CSV table of C-alpha atoms and ligand atoms in Angstrom, one decimal:
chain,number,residue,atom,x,y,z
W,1,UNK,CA,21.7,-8.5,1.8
W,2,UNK,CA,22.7,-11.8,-0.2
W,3,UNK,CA,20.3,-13.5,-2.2
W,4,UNK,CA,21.0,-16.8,0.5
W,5,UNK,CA,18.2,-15.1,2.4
W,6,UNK,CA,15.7,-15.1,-0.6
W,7,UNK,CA,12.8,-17.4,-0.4
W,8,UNK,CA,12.8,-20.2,-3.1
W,9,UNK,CA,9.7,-18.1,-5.0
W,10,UNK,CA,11.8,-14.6,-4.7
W,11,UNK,CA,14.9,-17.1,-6.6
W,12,UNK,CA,12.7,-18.2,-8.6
W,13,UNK,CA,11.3,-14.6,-9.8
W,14,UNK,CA,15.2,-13.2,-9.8
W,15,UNK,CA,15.9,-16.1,-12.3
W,16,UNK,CA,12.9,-14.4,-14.2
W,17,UNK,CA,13.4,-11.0,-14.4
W,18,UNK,CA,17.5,-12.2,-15.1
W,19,UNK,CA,16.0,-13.9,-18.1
W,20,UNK,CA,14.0,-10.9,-19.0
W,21,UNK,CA,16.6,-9.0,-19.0
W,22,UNK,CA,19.3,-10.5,-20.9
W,23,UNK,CA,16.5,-11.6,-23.4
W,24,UNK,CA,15.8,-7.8,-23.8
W,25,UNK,CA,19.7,-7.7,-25.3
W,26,UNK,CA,20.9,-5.7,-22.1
W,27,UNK,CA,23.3,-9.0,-20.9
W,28,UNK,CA,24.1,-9.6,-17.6
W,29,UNK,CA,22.5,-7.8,-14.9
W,30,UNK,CA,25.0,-5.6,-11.8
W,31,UNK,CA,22.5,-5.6,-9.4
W,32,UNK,CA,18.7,-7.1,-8.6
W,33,UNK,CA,16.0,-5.8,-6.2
W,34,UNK,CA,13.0,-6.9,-4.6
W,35,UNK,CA,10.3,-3.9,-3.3
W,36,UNK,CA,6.5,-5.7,-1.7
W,37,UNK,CA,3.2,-4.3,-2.4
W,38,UNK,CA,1.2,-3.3,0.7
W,39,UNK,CA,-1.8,-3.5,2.6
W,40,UNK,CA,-3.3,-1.1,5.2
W,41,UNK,CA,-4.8,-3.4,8.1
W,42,UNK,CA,-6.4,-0.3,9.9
W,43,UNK,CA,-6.5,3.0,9.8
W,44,UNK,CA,-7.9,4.4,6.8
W,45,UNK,CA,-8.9,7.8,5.2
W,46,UNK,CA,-7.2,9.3,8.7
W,47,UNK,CA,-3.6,10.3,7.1
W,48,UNK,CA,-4.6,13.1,6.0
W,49,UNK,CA,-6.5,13.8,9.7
W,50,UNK,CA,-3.7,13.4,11.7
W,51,UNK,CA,-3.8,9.7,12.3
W,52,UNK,CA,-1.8,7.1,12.7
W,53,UNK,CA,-2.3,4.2,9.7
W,54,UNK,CA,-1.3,0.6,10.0
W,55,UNK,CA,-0.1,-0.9,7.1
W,56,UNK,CA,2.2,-4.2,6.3
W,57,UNK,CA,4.2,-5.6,3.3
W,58,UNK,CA,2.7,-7.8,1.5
W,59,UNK,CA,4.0,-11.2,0.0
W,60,UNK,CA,3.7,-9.9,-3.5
W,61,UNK,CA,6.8,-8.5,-5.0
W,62,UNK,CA,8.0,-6.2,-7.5
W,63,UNK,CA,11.9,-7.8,-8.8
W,64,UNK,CA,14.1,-5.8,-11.1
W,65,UNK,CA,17.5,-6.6,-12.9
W,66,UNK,CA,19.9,-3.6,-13.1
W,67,UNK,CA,23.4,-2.5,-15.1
W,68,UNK,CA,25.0,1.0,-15.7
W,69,UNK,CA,25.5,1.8,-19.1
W,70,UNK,CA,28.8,3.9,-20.4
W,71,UNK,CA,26.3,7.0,-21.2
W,72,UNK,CA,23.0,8.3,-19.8
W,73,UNK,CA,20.3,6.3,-21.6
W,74,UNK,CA,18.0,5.1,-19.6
W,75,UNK,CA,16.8,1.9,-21.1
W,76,UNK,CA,13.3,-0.1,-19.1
W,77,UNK,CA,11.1,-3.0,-20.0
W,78,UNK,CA,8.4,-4.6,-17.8
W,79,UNK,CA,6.9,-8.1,-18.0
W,80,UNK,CA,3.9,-6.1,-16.9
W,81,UNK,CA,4.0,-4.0,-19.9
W,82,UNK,CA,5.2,-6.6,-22.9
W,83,UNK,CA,6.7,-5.0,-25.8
W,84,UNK,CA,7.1,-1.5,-24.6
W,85,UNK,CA,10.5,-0.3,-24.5
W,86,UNK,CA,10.7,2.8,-22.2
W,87,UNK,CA,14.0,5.2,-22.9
W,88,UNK,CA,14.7,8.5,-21.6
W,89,UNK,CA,18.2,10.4,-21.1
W,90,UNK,CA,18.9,10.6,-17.4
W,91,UNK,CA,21.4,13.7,-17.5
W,92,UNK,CA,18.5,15.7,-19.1
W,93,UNK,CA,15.8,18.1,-17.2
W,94,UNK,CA,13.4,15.2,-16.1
W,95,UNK,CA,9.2,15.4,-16.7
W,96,UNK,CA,6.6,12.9,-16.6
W,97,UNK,CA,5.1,11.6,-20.4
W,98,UNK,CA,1.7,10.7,-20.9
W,99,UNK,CA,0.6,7.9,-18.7
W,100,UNK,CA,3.9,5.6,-19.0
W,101,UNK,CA,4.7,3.5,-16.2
W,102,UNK,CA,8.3,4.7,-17.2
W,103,UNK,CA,7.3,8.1,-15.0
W,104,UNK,CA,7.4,6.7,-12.0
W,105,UNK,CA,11.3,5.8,-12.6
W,106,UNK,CA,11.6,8.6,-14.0
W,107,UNK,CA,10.3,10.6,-10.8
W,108,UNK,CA,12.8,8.7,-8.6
W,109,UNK,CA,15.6,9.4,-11.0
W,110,UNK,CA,14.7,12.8,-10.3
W,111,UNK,CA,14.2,12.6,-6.7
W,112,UNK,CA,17.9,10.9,-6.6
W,113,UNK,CA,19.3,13.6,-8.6
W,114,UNK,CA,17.8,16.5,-7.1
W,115,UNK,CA,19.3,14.9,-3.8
W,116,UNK,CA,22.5,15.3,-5.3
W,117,UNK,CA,23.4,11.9,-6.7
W,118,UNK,CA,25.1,11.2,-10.2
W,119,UNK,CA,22.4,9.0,-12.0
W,120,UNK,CA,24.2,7.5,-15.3
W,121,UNK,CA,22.3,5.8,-17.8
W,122,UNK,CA,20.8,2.0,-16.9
W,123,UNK,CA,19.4,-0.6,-18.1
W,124,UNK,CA,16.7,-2.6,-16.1
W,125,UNK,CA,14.2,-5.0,-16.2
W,126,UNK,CA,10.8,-5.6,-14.4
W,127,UNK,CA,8.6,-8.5,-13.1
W,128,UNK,CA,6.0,-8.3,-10.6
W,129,UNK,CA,3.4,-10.2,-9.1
W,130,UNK,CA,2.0,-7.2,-6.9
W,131,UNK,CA,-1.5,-6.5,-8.8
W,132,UNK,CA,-1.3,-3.6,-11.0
W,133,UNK,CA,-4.4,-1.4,-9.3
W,134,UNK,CA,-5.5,-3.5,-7.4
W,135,UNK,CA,-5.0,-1.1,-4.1
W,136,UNK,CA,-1.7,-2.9,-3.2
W,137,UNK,CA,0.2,-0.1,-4.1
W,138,UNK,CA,2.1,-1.8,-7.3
W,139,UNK,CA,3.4,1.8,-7.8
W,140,UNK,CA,4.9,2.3,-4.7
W,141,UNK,CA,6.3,-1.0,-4.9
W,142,UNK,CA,7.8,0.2,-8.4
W,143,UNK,CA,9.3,3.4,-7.3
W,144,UNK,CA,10.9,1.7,-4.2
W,145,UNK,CA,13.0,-1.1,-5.7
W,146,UNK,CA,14.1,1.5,-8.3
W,147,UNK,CA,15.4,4.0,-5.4
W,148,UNK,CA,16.6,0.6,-3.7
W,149,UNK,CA,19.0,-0.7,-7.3
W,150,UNK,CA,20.0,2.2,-8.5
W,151,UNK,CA,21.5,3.4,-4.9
W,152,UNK,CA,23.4,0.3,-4.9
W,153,UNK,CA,24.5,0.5,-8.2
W,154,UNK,CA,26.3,3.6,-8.2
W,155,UNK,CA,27.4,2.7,-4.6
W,156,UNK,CA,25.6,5.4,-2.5
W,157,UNK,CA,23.1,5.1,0.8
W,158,UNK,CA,20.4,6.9,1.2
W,159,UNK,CA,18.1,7.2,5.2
W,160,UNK,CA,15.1,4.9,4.2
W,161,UNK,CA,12.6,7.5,5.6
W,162,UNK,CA,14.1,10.2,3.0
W,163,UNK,CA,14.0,7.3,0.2
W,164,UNK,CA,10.0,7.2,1.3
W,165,UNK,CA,9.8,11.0,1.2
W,166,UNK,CA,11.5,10.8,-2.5
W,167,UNK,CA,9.2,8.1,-3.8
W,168,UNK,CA,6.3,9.8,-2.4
W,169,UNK,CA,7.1,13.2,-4.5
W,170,UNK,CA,7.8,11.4,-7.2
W,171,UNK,CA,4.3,10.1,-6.9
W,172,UNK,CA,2.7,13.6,-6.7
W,173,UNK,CA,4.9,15.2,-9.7
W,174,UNK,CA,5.6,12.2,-12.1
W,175,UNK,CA,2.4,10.4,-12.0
W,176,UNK,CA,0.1,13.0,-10.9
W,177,UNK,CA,-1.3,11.5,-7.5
W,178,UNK,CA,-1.4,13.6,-4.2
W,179,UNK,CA,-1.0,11.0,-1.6
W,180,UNK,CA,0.3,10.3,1.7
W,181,UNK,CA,3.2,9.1,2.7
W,182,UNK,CA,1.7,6.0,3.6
W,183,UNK,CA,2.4,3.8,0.9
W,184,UNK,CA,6.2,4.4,0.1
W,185,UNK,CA,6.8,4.2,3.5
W,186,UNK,CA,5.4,0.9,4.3
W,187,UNK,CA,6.8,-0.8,1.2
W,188,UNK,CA,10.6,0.6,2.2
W,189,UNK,CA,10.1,0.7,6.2
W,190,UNK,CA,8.5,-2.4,6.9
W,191,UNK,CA,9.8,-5.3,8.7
W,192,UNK,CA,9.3,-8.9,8.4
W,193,UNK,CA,6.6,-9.9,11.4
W,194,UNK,CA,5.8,-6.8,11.9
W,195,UNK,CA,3.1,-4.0,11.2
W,196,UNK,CA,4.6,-0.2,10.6
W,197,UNK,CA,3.1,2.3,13.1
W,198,UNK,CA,3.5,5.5,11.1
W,199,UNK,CA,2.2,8.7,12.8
W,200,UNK,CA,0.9,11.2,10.1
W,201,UNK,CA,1.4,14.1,12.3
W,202,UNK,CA,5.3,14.1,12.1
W,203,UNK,CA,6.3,10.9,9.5
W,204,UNK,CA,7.5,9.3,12.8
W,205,UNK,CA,7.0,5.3,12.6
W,206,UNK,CA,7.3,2.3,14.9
W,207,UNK,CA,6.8,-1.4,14.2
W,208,UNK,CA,3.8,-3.3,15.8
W,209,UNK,CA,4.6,-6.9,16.4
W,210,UNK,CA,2.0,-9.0,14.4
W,211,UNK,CA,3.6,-12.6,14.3
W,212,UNK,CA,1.3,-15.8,15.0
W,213,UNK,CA,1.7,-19.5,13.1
W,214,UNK,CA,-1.3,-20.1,13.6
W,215,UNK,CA,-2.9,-16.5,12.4
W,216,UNK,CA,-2.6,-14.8,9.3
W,217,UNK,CA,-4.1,-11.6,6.8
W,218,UNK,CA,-6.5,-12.8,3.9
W,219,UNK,CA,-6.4,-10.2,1.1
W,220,UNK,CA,-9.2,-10.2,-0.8
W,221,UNK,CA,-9.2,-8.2,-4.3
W,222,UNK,CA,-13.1,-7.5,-5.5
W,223,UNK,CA,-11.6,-7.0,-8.9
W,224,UNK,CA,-14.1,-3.6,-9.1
W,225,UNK,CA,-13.0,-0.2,-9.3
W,226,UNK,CA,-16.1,2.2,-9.5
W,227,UNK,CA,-15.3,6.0,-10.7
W,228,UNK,CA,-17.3,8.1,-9.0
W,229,UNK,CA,-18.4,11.3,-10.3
W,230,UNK,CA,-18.5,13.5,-7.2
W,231,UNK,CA,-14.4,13.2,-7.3
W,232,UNK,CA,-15.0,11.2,-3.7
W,233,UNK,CA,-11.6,11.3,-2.5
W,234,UNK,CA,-11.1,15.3,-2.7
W,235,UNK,CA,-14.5,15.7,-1.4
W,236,UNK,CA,-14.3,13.8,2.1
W,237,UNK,CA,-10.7,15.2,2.1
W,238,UNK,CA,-11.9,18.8,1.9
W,239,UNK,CA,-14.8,18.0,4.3
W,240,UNK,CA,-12.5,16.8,6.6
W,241,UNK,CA,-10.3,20.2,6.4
W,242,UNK,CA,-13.3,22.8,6.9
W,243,UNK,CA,-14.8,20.6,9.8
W,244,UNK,CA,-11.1,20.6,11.5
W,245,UNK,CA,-11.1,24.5,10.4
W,246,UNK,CA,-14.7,24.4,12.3
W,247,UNK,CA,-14.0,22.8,15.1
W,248,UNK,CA,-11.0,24.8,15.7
W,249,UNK,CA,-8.2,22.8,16.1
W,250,UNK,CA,-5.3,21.7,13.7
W,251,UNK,CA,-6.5,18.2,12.4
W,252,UNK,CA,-9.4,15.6,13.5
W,253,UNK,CA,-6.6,13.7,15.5
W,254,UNK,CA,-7.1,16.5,18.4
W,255,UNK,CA,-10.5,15.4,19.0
W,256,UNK,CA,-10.5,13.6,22.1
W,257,UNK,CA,-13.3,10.4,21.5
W,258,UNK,CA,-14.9,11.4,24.8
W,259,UNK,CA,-15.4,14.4,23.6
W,260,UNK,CA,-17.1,13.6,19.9
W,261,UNK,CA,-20.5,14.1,20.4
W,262,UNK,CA,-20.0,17.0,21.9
W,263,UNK,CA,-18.0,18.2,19.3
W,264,UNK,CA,-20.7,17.1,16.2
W,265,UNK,CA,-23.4,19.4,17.7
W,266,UNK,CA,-21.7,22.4,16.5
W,267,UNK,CA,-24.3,24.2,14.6
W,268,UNK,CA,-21.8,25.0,11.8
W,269,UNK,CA,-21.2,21.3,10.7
W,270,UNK,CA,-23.3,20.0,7.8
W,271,UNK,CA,-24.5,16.2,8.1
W,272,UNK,CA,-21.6,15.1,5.6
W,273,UNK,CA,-19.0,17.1,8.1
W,274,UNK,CA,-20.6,15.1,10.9
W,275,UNK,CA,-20.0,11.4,9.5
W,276,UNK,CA,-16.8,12.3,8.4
W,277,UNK,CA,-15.2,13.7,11.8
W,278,UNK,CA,-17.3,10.3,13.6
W,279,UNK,CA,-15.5,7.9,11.5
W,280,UNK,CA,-12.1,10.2,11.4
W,281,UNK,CA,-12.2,10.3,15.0
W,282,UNK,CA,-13.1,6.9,15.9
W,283,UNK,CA,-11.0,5.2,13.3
W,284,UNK,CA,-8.2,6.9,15.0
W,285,UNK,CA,-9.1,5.3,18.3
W,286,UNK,CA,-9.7,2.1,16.5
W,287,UNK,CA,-5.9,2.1,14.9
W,288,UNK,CA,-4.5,2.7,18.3
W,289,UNK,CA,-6.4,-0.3,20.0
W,290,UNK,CA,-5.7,-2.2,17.4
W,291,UNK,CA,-2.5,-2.3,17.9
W,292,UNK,CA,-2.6,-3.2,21.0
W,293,UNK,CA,-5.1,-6.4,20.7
W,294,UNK,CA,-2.5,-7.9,17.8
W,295,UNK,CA,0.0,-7.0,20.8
W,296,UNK,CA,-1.7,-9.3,23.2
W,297,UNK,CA,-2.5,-11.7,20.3
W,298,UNK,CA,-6.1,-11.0,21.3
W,299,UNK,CA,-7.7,-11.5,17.8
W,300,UNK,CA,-11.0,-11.5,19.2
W,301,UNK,CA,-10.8,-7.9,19.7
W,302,UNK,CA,-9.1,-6.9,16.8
W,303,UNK,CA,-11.5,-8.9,14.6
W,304,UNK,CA,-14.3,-6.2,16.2
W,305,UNK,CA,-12.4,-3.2,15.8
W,306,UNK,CA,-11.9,-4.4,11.8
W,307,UNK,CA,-15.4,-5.2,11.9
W,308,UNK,CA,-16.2,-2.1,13.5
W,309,UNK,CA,-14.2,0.1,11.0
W,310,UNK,CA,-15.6,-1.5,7.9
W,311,UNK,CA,-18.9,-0.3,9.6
W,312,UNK,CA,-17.9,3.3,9.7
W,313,UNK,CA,-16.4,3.5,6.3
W,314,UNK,CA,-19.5,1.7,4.2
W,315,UNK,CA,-21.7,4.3,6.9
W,316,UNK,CA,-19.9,7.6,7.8
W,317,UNK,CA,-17.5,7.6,5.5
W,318,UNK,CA,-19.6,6.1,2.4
W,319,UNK,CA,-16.6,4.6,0.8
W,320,UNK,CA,-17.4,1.2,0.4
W,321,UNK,CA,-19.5,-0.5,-2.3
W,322,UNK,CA,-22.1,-3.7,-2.4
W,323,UNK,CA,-18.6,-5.6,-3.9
W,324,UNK,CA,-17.1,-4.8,-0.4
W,325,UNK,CA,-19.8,-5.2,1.7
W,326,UNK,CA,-20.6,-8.7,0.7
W,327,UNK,CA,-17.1,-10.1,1.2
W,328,UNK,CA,-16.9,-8.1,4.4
W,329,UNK,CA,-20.3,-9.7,5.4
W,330,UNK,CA,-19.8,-12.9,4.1
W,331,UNK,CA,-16.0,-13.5,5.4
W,332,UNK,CA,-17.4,-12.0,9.1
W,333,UNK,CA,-20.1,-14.6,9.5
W,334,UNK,CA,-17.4,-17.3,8.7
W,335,UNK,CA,-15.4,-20.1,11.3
W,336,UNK,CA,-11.8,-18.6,12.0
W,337,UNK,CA,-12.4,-15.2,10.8
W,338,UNK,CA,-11.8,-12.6,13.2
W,339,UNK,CA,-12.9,-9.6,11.5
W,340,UNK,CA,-12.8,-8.4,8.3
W,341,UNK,CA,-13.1,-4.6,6.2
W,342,UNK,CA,-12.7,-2.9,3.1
W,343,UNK,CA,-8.9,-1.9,2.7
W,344,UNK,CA,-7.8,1.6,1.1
W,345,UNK,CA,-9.7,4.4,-0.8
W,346,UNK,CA,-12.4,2.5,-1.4
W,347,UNK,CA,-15.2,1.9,-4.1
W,348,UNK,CA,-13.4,-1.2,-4.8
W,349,UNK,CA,-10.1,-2.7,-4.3
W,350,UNK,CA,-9.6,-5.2,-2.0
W,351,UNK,CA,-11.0,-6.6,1.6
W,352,UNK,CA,-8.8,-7.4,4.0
W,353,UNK,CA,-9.7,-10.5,7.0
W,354,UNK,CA,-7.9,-11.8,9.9
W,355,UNK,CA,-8.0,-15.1,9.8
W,356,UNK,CA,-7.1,-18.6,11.7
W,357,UNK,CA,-4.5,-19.8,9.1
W,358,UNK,CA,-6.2,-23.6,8.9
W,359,UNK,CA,-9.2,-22.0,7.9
W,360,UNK,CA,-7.6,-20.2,4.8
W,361,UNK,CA,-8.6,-22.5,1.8
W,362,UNK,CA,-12.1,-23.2,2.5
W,363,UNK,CA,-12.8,-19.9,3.3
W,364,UNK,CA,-11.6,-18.7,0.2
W,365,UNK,CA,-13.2,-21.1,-1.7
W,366,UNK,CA,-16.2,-20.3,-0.5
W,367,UNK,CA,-15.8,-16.8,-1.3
W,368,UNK,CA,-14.7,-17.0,-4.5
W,369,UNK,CA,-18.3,-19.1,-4.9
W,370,UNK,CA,-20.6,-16.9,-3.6
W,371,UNK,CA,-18.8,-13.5,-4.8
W,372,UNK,CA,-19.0,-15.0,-8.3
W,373,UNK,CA,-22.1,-16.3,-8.2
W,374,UNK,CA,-23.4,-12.9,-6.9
W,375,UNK,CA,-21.5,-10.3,-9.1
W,376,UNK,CA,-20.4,-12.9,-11.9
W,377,UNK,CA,-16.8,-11.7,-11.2
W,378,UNK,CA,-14.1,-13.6,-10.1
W,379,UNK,CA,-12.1,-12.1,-7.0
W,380,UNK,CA,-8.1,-12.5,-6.1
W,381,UNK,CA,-7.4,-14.2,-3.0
W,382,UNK,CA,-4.3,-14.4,-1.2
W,383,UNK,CA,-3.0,-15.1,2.2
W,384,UNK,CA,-0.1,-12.9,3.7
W,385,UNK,CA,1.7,-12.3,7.1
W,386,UNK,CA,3.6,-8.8,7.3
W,387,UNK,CA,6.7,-9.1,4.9
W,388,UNK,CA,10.1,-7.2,4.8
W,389,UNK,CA,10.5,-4.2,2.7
W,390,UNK,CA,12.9,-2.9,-0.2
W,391,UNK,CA,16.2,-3.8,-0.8
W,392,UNK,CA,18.8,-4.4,-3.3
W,393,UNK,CA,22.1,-6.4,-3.9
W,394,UNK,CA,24.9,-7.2,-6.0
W,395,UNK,CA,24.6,-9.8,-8.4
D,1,LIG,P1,-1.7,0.6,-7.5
D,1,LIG,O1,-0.5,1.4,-6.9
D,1,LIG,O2,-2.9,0.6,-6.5
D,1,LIG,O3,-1.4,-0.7,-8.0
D,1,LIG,P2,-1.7,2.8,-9.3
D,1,LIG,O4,-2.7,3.2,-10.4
D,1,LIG,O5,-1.2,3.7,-8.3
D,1,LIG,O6,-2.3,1.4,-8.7
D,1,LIG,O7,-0.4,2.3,-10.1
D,1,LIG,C1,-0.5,1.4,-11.2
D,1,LIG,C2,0.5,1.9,-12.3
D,1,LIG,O8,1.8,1.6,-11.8
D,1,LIG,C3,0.3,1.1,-13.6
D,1,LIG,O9,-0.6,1.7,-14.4
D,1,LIG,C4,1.7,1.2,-14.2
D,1,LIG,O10,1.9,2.5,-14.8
D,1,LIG,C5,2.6,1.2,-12.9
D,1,LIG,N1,3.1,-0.1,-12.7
D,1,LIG,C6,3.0,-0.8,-11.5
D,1,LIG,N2,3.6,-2.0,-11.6
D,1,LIG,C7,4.2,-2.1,-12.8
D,1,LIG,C8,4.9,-3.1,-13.5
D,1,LIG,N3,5.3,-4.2,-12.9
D,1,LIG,N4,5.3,-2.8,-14.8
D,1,LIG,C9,5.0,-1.6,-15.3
D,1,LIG,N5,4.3,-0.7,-14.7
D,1,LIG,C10,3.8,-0.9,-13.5
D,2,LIG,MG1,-0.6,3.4,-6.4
């Protein structure tokens, strides 16, 4: 990787964060490294049921400056986080600190360490123009480039599947949040033109050709996040896991779709058990034939099957709110949209549309009207085809 295959806005952010960091007093920086945010076009609340998800990088970037020190400070600053100076000792037994954004390097410094690297002391800077919770996955964005510089910096290579596997547990025990694997492995596995086909049975992946001048992915950030008190995410997950238990088999992905209705009259599945295994099962189905439509370039159908899956998340699932459902609604009824549905966990975050690229700027125009005028909030927009993932170089 040389920086001659950098977009002009990627040299541009490089200049940056080179800035940022000598202006911090660190001098010149070793090594630089890009990591995208990500978005998950289909497929969703299924990772943990077996499924296969379909996410992409995104054209929003995480950039960081890098340089070894002589001893084992650790030394971080983020544009993101102005003013903050993060330091911890890298050679010393590593835990996570209050709710720093200095954890989640930390967690991969542990990760790195625990898989038997020498980590010496750094000192690195951070710009990023992937939206900080906005359901892009800024963190896993974060996490990567770090495993990405400071591998190149001390000269090692690491299997980019075991560099997902090491973000992701960094995520669970430096910042607290059980996830998939999901995430870290799209913003590390992806590939330019290309959607990442990763099987949740076995962390086995394949890329999905999605790569059309003329068609593109509108992301659309409602700007909401609601809390809800019933803890939702644990409580469809543990539904999920007692209906599987129910039903007998390992995980919702071994119920075959011909057989779902079948399978919901068991009497021992409560009403919540039976919208959650219809939309697990289906939106497994859905992910699978989605694939194949972007395949064939036949957006017509993979508009529906969005469409379709937004249905069964604001319905069975009950993860959507009005925010989502209006974009969804208004973006669907729209000239040059294909389809479009809520994207990740849900109760907010962001909307994500296939679109006919000419169509892009009126059609977020008139979203950003009509959302605002309806919620008095103004949404993010951005367009995006599937981007790269991760990687460092030498300065
Ligand atoms: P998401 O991953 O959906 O954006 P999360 O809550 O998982 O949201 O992660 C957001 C957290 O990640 C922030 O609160 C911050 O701690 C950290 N983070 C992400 N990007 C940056 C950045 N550029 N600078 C500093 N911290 C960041
Ligand atoms: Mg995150």
């Amino acid at each position: 990787m040389s920086t001659q295959t950098l977009s002009p806005e990627h040299h541009a952010s490089i200049e940056a964060v080179g800035t940022l960091f000598a202006d911090s007093g660190f001098g010149t920086p070793e090594v630089f490294g890009v990591a995208p945010g990500r978005v998950n076009v289909i497929g969703e609340h299924i990772d943990y049921n077996g499924g296969l998800v379909l996410p992409a990088a995104i054209d929003r970037w995480v950039h960081v400056a890098i340089r070894r020190r002589e001893d084992d400070l650790v030394r971080l600053v983020s544009a993101q986080a102005p003013g903050k100076l993060v330091e911890f000792s890298a050679s010393e037994e590593l835990a996570p600190e209050g709710k720093s954004w200095g954890n989640y390097v930390k967690g991969v410094v542990a990760g790195l360490k625990r898989a038997g690297f020498a980590v010496p002391g750094f000192e690195a800077a951070v710009i990023s123009t992937v939206p900080v919770g906005g359901g892009l996955s800024s963190s896993a964005a974060l996490e990567a480039v770090f495993g990405k510089v400071i591998l190149e910096l001390i000269g090692e290579e690491m299997d980019d599947l075991a560099l997902a596997k090491l973000c992701q547990k960094a995520e669970h025990d430096f910042a607290g949040v059980p996830c998939g694997l999901m995430d870290q492995a799209a913003v590390i596995l992806c590939e330019e033109g290309k959607l990442l086909m990763l099987d949740c049975v076995d962390d086995s992946f394949q890329h999905a050709p999605f790569e059309d001048p003329d068609w593109g992915l509108l992301i659309i950030n409602s700007c909401v996040s609601h809390e809800l008190s019933d803890g939702g995410y644990a409580v469809r997950r543990d539904g999920c896991h007692a209906a599987a238990k129910i039903l007998g088999v390992g995980t919702l992905r071994e119920i075959n779709p011909a057989k779902l209705e079948e399978a919901l009259k068991h009497p021992e599945l409560t009403e919540d058990m039976q919208r959650y295994v219809r939309h697990a099962v289906t939106e497994i189905a859905r992910t699978l034939e989605t694939v194949e439509a972007l395949g064939e370039r036949d957006y017509a159908r993979a508009g529906e099957l969005l469409n379709a899956s937004h249905v069964s998340l604001r319905d069975d699932y009950r993860v959507s709110c009005p925010e989502l459902d209006f974009i969804a609604e208004l973006a669907q009824s729209q000239e040059g949209v294909a389809g479009c549905r809520m994207t990740g966990g849900g109760f907010g975050g962001s909307a994500i549309a296939l679109v006919r690229r000419d169509c892009v700027e009126s059609l977020s125009r008139l979203i950003e009207q009509r959302y605002e005028a309806e919620f008095g909030i103004e949404p993010k927009i951005f367009e995006t085809r599937p981007m790269g993932g991760a990687r460092a170089w030498k300065a």
